[in-house]
Coordinates of C-alpha atoms in Angstrom, one line a residue:
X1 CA 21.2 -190.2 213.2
X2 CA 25.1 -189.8 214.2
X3 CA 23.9 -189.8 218.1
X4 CA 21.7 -193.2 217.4
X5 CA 24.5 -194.8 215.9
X6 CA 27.1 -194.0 218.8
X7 CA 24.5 -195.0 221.3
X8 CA 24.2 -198.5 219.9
X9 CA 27.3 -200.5 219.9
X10 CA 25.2 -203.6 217.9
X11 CA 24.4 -201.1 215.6
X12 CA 27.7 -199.7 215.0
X13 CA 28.9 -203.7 214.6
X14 CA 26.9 -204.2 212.0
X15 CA 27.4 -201.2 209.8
X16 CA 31.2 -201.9 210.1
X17 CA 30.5 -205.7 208.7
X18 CA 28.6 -204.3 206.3
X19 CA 30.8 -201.7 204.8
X20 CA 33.7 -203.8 205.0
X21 CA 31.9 -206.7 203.4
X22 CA 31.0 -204.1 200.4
X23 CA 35.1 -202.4 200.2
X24 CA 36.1 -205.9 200.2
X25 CA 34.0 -207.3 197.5
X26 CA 34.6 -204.2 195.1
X27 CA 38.4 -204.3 196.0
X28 CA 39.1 -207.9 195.9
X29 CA 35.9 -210.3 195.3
X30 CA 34.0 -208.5 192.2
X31 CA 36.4 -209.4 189.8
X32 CA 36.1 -213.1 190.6
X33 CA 32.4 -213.4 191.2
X34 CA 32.0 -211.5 187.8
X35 CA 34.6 -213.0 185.9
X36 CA 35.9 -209.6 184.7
X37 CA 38.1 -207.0 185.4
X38 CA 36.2 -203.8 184.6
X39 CA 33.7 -204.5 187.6
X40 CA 31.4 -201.4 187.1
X41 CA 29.8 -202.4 183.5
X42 CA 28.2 -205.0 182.9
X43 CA 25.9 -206.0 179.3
X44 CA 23.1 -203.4 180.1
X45 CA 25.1 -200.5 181.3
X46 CA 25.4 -199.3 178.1
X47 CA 21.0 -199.1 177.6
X48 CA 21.1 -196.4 180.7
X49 CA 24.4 -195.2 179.0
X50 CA 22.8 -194.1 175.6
X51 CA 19.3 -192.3 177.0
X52 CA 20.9 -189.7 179.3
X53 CA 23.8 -189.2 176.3
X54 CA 21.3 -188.5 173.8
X55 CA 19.3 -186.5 175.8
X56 CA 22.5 -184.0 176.8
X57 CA 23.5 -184.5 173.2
X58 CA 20.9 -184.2 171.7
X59 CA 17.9 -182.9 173.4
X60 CA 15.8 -186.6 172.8
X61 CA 15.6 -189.1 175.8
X62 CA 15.8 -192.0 173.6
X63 CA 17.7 -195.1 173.6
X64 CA 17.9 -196.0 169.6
X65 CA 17.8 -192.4 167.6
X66 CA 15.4 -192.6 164.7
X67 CA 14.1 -196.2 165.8
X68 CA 10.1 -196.0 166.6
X69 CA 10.5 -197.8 170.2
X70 CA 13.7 -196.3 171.2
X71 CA 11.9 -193.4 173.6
X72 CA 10.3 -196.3 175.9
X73 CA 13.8 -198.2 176.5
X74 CA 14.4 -197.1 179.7
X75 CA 12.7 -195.8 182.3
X76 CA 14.6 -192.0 183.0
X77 CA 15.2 -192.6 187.3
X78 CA 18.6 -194.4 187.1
X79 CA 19.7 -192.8 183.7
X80 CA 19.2 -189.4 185.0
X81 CA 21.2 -190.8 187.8
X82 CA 24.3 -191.7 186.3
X83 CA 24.1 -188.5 184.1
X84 CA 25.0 -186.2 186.7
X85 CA 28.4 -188.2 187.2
X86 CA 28.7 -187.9 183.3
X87 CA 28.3 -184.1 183.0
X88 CA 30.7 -184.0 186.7
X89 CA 33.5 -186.1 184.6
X90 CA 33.5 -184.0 182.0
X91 CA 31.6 -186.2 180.0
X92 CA 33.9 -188.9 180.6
X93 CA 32.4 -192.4 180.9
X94 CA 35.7 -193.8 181.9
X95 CA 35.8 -191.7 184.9
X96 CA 32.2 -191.9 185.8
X97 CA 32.0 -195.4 186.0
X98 CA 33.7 -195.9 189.4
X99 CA 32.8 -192.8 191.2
X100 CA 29.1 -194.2 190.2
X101 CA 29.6 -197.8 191.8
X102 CA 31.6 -196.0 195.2
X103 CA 28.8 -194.1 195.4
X104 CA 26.5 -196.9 195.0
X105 CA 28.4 -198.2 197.9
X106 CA 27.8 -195.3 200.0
X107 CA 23.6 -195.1 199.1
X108 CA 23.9 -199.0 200.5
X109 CA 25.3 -197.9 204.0
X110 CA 22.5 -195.2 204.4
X111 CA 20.3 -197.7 203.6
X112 CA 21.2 -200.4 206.4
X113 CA 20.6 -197.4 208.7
X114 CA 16.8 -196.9 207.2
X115 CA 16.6 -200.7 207.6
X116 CA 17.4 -200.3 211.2
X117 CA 14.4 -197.1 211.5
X118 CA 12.4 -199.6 210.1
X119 CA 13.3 -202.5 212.7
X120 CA 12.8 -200.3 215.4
X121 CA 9.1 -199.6 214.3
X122 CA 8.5 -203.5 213.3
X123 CA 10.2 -204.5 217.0
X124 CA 8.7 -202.0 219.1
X125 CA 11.6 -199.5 219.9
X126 CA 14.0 -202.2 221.0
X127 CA 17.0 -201.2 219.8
X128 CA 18.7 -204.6 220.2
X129 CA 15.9 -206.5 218.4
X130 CA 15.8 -203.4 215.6
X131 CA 19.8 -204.7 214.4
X132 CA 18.0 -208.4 213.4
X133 CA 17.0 -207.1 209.9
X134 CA 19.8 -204.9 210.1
X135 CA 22.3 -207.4 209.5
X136 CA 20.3 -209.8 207.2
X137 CA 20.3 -206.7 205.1
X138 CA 24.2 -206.1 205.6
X139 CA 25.2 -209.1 205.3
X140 CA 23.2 -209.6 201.9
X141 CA 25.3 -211.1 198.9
X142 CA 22.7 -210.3 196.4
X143 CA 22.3 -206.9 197.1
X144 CA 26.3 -206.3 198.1
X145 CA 26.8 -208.7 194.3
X146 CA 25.0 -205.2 192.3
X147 CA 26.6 -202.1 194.6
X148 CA 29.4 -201.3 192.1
X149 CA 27.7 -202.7 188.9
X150 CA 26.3 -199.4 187.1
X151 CA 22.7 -201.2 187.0
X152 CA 19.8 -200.0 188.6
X153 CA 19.2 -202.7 190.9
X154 CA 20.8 -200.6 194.2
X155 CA 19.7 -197.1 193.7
X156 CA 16.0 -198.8 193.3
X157 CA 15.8 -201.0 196.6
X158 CA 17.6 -197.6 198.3
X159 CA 14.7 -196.1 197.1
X160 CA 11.8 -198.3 197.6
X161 CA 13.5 -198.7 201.6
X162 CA 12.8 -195.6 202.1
X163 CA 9.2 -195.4 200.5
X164 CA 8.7 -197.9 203.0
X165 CA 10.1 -196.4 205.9
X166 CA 8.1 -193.2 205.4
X167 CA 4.8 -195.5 205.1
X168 CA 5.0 -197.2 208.4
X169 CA 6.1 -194.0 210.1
X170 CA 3.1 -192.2 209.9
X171 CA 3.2 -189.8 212.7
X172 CA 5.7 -187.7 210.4
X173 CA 3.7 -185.0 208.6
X174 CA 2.9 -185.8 204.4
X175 CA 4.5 -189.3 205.4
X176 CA 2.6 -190.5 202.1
X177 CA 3.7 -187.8 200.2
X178 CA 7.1 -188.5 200.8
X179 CA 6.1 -192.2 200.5
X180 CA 5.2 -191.8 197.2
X181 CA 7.8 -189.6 195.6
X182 CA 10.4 -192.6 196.9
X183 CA 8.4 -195.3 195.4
X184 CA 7.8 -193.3 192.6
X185 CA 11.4 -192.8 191.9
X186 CA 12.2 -196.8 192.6
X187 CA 9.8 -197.4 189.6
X188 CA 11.5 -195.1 187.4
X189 CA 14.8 -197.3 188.2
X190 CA 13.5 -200.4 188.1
X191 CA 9.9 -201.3 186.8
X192 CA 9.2 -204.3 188.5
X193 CA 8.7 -201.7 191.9
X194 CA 5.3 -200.6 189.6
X195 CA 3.2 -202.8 191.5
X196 CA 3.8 -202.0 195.1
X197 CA 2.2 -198.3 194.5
X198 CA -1.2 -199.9 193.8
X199 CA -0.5 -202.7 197.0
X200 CA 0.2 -199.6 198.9
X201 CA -2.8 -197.7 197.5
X202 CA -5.1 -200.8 198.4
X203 CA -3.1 -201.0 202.3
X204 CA -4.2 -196.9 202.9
X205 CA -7.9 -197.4 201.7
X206 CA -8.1 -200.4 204.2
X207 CA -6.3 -199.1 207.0
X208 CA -8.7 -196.0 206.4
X209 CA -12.1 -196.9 205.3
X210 CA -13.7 -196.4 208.6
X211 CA -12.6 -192.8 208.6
X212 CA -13.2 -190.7 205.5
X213 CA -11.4 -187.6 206.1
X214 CA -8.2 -189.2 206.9
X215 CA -8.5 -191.7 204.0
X216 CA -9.1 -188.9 201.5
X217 CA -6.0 -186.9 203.1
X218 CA -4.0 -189.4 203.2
X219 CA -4.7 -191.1 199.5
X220 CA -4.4 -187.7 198.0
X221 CA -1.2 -187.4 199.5
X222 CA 0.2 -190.3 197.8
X223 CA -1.7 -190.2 194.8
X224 CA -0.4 -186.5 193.9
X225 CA 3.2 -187.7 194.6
X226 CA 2.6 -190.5 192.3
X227 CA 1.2 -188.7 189.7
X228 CA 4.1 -186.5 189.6
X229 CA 7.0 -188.1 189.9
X230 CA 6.2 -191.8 188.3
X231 CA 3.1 -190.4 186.1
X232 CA 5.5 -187.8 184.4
X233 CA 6.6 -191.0 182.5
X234 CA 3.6 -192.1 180.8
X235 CA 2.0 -189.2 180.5
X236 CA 5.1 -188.0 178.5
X237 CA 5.1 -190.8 176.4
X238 CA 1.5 -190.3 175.5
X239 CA 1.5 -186.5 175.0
X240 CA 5.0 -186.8 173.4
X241 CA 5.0 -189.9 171.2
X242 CA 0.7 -191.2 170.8
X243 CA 1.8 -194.0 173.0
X244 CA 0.3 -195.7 176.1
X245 CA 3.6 -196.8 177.6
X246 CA 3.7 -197.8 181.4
X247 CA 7.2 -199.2 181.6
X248 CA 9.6 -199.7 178.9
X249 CA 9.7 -201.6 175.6
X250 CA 12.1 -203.5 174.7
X251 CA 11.5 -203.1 170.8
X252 CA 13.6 -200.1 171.1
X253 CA 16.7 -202.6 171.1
X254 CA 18.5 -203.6 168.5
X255 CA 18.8 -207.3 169.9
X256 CA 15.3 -207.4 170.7
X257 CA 13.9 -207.0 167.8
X258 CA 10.6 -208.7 166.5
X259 CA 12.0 -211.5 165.3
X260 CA 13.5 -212.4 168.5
X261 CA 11.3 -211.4 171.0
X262 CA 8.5 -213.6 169.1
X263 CA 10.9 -216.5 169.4
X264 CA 11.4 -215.5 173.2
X265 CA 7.8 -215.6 173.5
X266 CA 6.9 -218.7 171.7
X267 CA 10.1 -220.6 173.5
X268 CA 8.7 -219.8 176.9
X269 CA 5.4 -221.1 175.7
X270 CA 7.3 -224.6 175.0
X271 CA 9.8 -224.5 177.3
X272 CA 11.1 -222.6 180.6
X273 CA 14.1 -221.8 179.5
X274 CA 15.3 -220.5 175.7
X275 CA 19.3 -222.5 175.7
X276 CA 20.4 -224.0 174.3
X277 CA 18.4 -223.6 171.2
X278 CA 18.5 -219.9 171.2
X279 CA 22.6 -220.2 171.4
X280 CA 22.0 -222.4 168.3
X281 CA 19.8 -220.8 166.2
X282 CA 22.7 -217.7 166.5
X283 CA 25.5 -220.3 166.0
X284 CA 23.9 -222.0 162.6
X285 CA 23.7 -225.0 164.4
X286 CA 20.9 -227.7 164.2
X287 CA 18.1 -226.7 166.6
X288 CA 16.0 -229.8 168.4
X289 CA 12.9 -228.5 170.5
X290 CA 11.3 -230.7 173.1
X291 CA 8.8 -233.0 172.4
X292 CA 5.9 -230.6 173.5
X293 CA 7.3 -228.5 170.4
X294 CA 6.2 -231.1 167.7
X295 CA 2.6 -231.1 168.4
X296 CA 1.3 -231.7 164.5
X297 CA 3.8 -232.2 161.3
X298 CA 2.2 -228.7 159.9
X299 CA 3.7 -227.2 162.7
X300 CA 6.7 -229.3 162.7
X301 CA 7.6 -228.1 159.4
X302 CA 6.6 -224.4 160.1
X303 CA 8.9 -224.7 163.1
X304 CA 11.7 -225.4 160.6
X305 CA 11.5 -222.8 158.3
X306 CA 11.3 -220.4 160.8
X307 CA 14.2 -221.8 162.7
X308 CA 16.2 -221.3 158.5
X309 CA 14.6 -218.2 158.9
X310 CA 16.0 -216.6 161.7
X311 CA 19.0 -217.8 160.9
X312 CA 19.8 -216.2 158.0
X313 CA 17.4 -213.3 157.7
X314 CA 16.4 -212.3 161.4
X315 CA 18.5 -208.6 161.8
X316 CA 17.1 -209.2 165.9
X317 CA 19.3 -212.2 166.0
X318 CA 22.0 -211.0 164.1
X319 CA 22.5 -208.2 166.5
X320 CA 23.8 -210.5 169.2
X321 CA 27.2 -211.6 170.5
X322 CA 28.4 -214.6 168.5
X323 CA 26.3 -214.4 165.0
X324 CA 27.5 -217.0 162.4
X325 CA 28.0 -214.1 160.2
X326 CA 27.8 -210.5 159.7
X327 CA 24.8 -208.3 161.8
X328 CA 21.6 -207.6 158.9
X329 CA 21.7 -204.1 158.2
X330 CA 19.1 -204.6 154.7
X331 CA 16.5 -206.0 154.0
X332 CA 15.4 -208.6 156.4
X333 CA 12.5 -211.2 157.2
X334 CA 11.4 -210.0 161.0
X335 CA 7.9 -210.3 159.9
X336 CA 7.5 -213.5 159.1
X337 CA 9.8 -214.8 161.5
X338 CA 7.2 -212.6 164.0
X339 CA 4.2 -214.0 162.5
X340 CA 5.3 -218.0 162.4
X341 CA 6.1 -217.7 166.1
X342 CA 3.4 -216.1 167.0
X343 CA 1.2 -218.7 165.2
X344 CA 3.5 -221.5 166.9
X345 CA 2.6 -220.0 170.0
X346 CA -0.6 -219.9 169.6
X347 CA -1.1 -222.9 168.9
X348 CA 1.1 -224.5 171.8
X349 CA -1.4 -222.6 174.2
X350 CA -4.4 -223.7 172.6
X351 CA -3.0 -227.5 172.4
X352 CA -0.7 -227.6 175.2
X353 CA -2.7 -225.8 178.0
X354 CA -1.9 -227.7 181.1
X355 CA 1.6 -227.1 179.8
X356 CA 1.5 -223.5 178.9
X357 CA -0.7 -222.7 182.2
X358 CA 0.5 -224.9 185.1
X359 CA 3.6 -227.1 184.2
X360 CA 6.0 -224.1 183.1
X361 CA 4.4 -221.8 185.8
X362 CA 5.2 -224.2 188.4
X363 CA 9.0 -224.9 186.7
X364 CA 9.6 -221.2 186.8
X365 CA 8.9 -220.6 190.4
X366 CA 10.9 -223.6 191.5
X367 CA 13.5 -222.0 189.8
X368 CA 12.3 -218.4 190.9
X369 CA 12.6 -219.7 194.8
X370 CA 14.9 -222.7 194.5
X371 CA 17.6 -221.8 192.2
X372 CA 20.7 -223.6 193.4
X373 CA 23.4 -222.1 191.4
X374 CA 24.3 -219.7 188.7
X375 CA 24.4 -220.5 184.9
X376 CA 28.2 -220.2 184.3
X377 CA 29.9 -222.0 187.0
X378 CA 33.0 -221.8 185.2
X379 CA 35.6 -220.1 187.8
X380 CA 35.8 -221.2 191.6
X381 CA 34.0 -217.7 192.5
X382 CA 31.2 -218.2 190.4
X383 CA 30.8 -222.0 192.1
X384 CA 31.2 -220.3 195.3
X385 CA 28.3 -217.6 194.6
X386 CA 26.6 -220.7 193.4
X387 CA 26.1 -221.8 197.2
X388 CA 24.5 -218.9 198.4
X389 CA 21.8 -219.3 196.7
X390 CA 20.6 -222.1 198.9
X391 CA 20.7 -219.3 202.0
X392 CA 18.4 -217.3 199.3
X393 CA 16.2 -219.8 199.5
X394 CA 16.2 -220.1 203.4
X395 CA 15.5 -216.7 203.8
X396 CA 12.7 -216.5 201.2
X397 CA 11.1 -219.5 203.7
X398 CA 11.7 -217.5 206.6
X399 CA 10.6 -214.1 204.8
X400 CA 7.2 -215.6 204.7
X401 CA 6.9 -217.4 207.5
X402 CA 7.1 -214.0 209.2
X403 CA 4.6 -212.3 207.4
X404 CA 1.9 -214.8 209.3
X405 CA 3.7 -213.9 212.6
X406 CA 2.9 -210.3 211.5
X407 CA -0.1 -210.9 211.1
X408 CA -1.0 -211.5 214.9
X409 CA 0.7 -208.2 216.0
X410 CA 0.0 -204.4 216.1
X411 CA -1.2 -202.1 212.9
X412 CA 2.5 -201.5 212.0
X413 CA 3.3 -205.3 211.4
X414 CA 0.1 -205.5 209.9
X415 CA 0.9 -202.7 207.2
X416 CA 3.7 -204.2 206.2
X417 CA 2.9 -208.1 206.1
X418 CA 0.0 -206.6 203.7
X419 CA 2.5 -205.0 202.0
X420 CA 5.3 -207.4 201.6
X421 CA 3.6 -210.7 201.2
X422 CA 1.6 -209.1 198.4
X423 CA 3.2 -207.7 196.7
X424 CA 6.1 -211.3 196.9
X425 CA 3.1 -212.8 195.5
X426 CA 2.3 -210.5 192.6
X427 CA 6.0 -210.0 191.7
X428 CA 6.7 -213.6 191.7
X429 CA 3.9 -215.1 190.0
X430 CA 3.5 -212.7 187.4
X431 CA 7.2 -213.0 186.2
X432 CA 6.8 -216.5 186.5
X433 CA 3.3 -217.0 184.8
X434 CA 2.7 -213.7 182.9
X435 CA 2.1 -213.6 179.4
X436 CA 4.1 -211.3 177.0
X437 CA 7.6 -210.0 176.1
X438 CA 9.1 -208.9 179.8
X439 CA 7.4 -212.2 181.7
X440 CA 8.5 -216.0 182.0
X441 CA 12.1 -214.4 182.0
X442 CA 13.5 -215.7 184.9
X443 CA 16.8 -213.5 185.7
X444 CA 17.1 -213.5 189.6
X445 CA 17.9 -209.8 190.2
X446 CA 14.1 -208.7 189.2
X447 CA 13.1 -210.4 191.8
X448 CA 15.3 -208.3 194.4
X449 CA 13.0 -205.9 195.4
X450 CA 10.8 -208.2 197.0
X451 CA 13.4 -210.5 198.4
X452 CA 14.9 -207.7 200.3
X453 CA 11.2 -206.7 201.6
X454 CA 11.2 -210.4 202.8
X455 CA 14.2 -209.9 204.7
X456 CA 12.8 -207.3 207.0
X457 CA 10.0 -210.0 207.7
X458 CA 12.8 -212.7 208.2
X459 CA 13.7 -211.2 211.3
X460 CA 10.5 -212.1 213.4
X461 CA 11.2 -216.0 213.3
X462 CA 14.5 -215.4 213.7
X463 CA 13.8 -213.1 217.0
X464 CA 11.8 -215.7 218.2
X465 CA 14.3 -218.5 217.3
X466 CA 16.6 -216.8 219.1
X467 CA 14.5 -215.9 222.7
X468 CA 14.4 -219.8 222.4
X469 CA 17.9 -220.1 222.5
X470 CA 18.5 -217.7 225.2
X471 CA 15.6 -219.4 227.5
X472 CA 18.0 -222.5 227.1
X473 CA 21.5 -221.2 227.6

C-alpha cells in the first residue's frame, strides 16, 4: 500500500486534499455548517449511546429497558463500534466522543485509498485514470459533512467500499467471503446497505449460471458470510424476543411512539412533507392540512379530533423537543390517535390514488435528486452547504450516465454498473415510494450509500470528458 502511494505523486495529491479538507472541516468548518459547538453529537447519537450502555450495564442490548420494541432500535454494527471507545475512556462519553469522530477521520483516509483499488480495476490498471474517483470521493462534502458526527453514516460507506472492493477483485481467494462479512457489517450500521446483499447475490448467480461449480462455490461463500455476520441479527431477535425483525423498529423510541408514527404515516399519505403541521400540532397551534386532506366532512371532522387528540393526550408527541406542556407519563390516548390515522390514511389511498401512488412519489424523488438547499438556512454556513447540493445533483446525473458507459466495457464494469445502478434504483425509489413507518422520509444522508457508489461511476464521463479536452489543448 505505502510503496503504491509513494509511487504515484496524483495519488499522494489527492490524499493530502483530502485529509486536509477533513482536519479543516472538524477544526474550523463543523461548527458553522452544524450550527453548534459540540460537533461530535448530534440528535441520534444518543440511540447508538444507550444500546451498547445497557448492554455493558446491564447485560440487555436494548435501547428503551422494559419497553417491548426497545431490543430492535438499533442495529448492533456501529453501537458495538463506539463501545469499545466507551470501555477505552473509562466509560467516559465525554472523552469518547472525539477520539470516535478522529477516528472516523482516519477510516475515511483508508477509504479514499480502497476507492483508488477500486479505480484501478474499473480503469484498467492506469494509475493516472484510477485517481478520477479518487478525488470525487475526497473531495466529497457529504461524506467529509458526517466524519466527526458519532452517526453511522461513515463507518457504513467505509464498510460497504470495501465489500465492494473485494467483489470486483475476484482473483483474491474467498473474495466473497470477505465480500460478505463487509457488507454484512455495513448493514448492521446502517440498514438501508440491506438491499445490496440480495443485488449482489442476483450479480454472482448471473455472472455464474453457465458454470455450476463455480456458482455454488462462490454463492456459498457469500451466503455463509451473510448468514453470520448480518443473519446473527434477526435470527437473535427471533430466538431471543418471538420476533421477525430485519432491521430496526422504531416503536422502541420514546418520540416515535404510535401515535406519532401513525400521524407520520398518514401525513406522507397527504402530503410529502410533515411541517409545518407536525411543528404545530406539538406547539398547540391551529393545524390546516392541504386540500387533498378534506376529502369528505366525516373525515374532516375525524381529522380534527385527532389533531385535539394528539395534542393533549398523544405521550409520542409529548416526548419531543418543544411540547406545549409537560411530556405524558399516565395514562394516554395512543390508540385512538393510531387508529383515526390509520383510518385517515386509508381512506386518502383508497380516494386519492393518483396522489398517494404517483404525485407524492414523483415529489419525493425531485426532492431525493434535486434538493437545492438545506431546511435551516439560518447562518451563512448553512446557506453555503446549501449550494452544494446543486454539485450533488450533477454528480447523481453523471453517476448514471456512467453506468450505461459501463455497460459497453469488460465483466468488471459490468459487475459493478449491475450493482450500482440497481441497487440507486431500489434505494431511491423505495424511500421515495415505499409504504410504512421508515419510507417517504426523505432525510438525504440515507441515501449516501448509493450516492457514493455513483461516484465511482461518475468518473467514466468524466475520463472521457477529459480525453476530449486533452485532444484539444
Amino acid at each position: 500500500m505505502l510503496n503504491e502511494i509513494r509511487t504515484n505523486k496524483r495519488l499522494v495529491l489527492v490524499i493530502i486534499l483530502g485529509l486536509t479538507l477533513r482536519v479543516l472541516f472538524v477544526l474550523v468548518g463543523a461548527k458553522y455548517y452544524f450550527g453548534r459547538e459540540n460537533i461530535f453529537v448530534d440528535g441520534d447519537t444518543q440511540v447508538w449511546v444507550a444500546c451498547i450502555q445497557n448492554l455493558i450495564e446491564t447485560g440487555t442490548y436494548t435501547m428503551n429497558p422494559g419497553h417491548e420494541y426497545g431490543f430492535f432500535g438499533r442495529t448492533p454494527g456501529y453501537s458495538f463500534f463506539i463501545g469499545i471507545f466507551y470501555l477505552l475512556t473509562g466509560k467516559d462519553w465525554n472523552a469518547a466522543y472525539p477520539i470516535i469522530g478522529w477516528t472516523q477521520v482516519f477510516l475515511d483516509i483508508i477509504a479514499i485509498y480502497i476507492v483508488y483499488k477500486i479505480g484501478l480495476k474499473l480503469f484498467e490498471g492506469d494509475k493516472k485514470l484510477a485517481v478520477i474517483p479518487v478525488f470525487l470521493y475526497a473531495t466529497y462534502p457529504f461524506i467529509i459533512v458526517w466524519n466527526p458526527v458519532v452517526y453511522s453514516e461513515q463507518l457504513s460507506i467505509f464498510f460497504l467500499l470495501l465489500g465492494v472492493y473485494f467483489f470486483i477483485y475476484d482473483e483474491k481467494k474467498y473474495n466473497y467471503f470477505f465480500t460478505g462479512i463487509f457488507i454484512s457489517t455495513s448493514v448492521l450500521c446502517r440498514p438501508q446497505v440491506l438491499l445490496i446483499i440480495g443485488v449482489m447475490g442476483l450479480v454472482i448467480l448471473f455472472q455464474n449460471r453457465k458454470n455450476l461449480k463455480k456458482l455454488l462455490n462462490n454463492s456459498f461463500q457469500f451466503g455463509l458470510a451473510v448468514l453470520i455476520v448480518y443473519g446473527s441479527w434477526p435470527i437473535r431477535n427471533y430466538i431471543n424476543y418471538g420476533k421477525i425483525e430485519l432491521t430496526h423498529d422504531l416503536r422502541g423510541f420514546g418520540v416515535w411512539g404510535d401515535d406519532a408514527l401513525a400521524f407520520r404515516e398518514y401525513i406522507y399519505s397527504v402530503k410529502a412533507e410533515w411541517e409545518p403541521q407536525f411543528s404545530d400540532i406539538l406547539h398547540n397551534k391551529k393545524v390546516v392540512f392541504p386540500k387533498e386532506a378534506y376529502i369528505s366532512k366525516q373525515d374532516s371532522l375525524k381529522l380534527e379530533e385527532v389533531v385535539s387528540l394528539s395534542k393533549n393526550c398523544g405521550s409520542g408527541f409529548s416526548e419531543w423537543r418543544g411540547y406545549w406542556k409537560a411530556p405524558i407519563t399516565g395514562k394516554n390516548c395512543n390508540e385512538e390517535i393510531k387508529k383515526l390515522y390509520d383510518e385517515l390514511r386509508q381512506n386518502q389511498i383508497k380516494q386519492n390514488p393518483v396522489n398517494y401512488y404517483l404525485v407524492l412519489p414523483l415529489k419525493n424523488l425531485q426532492k431525493a435528486i434535486f434538493k437545492t438547499k438545506l431546511y435551516d438556512t439560518k447562518s451563512t454556513g448553512r446557506k453555503i452547504a446549501s449550494l452544494l447540493f446543486v454539485y450533488r445533483t450533477l454528480l447523481i446525473i453523471l453517476g448514471i450516465a456512467g453506468n450505461f458507459l459501463m455497460l459497453k466495457y469488460n465483466i468488471v464494469h459490468q459487475q459493478l454498473s449491475y450493482i450500482i445502478l440497481t441497487y440507486f434504483l431500489l434505494l431511491y425509489l423505495l424511500i421515495c415510494a415505499g409504504t410504512g413507518p421508515d419510507f417517504r422520509n426523505i432525510e438525504m444522508r440515507y441515501f449516501l450509500p448509493a450516492d457514493i457508489l455513483l461516484l465511482i461511476s461518475a468518473s467514466l464521463p468524466l475520463k472521457t470528458a477529459l480525453e476530449k479536452i486533452q485532444k484539444r489543448v
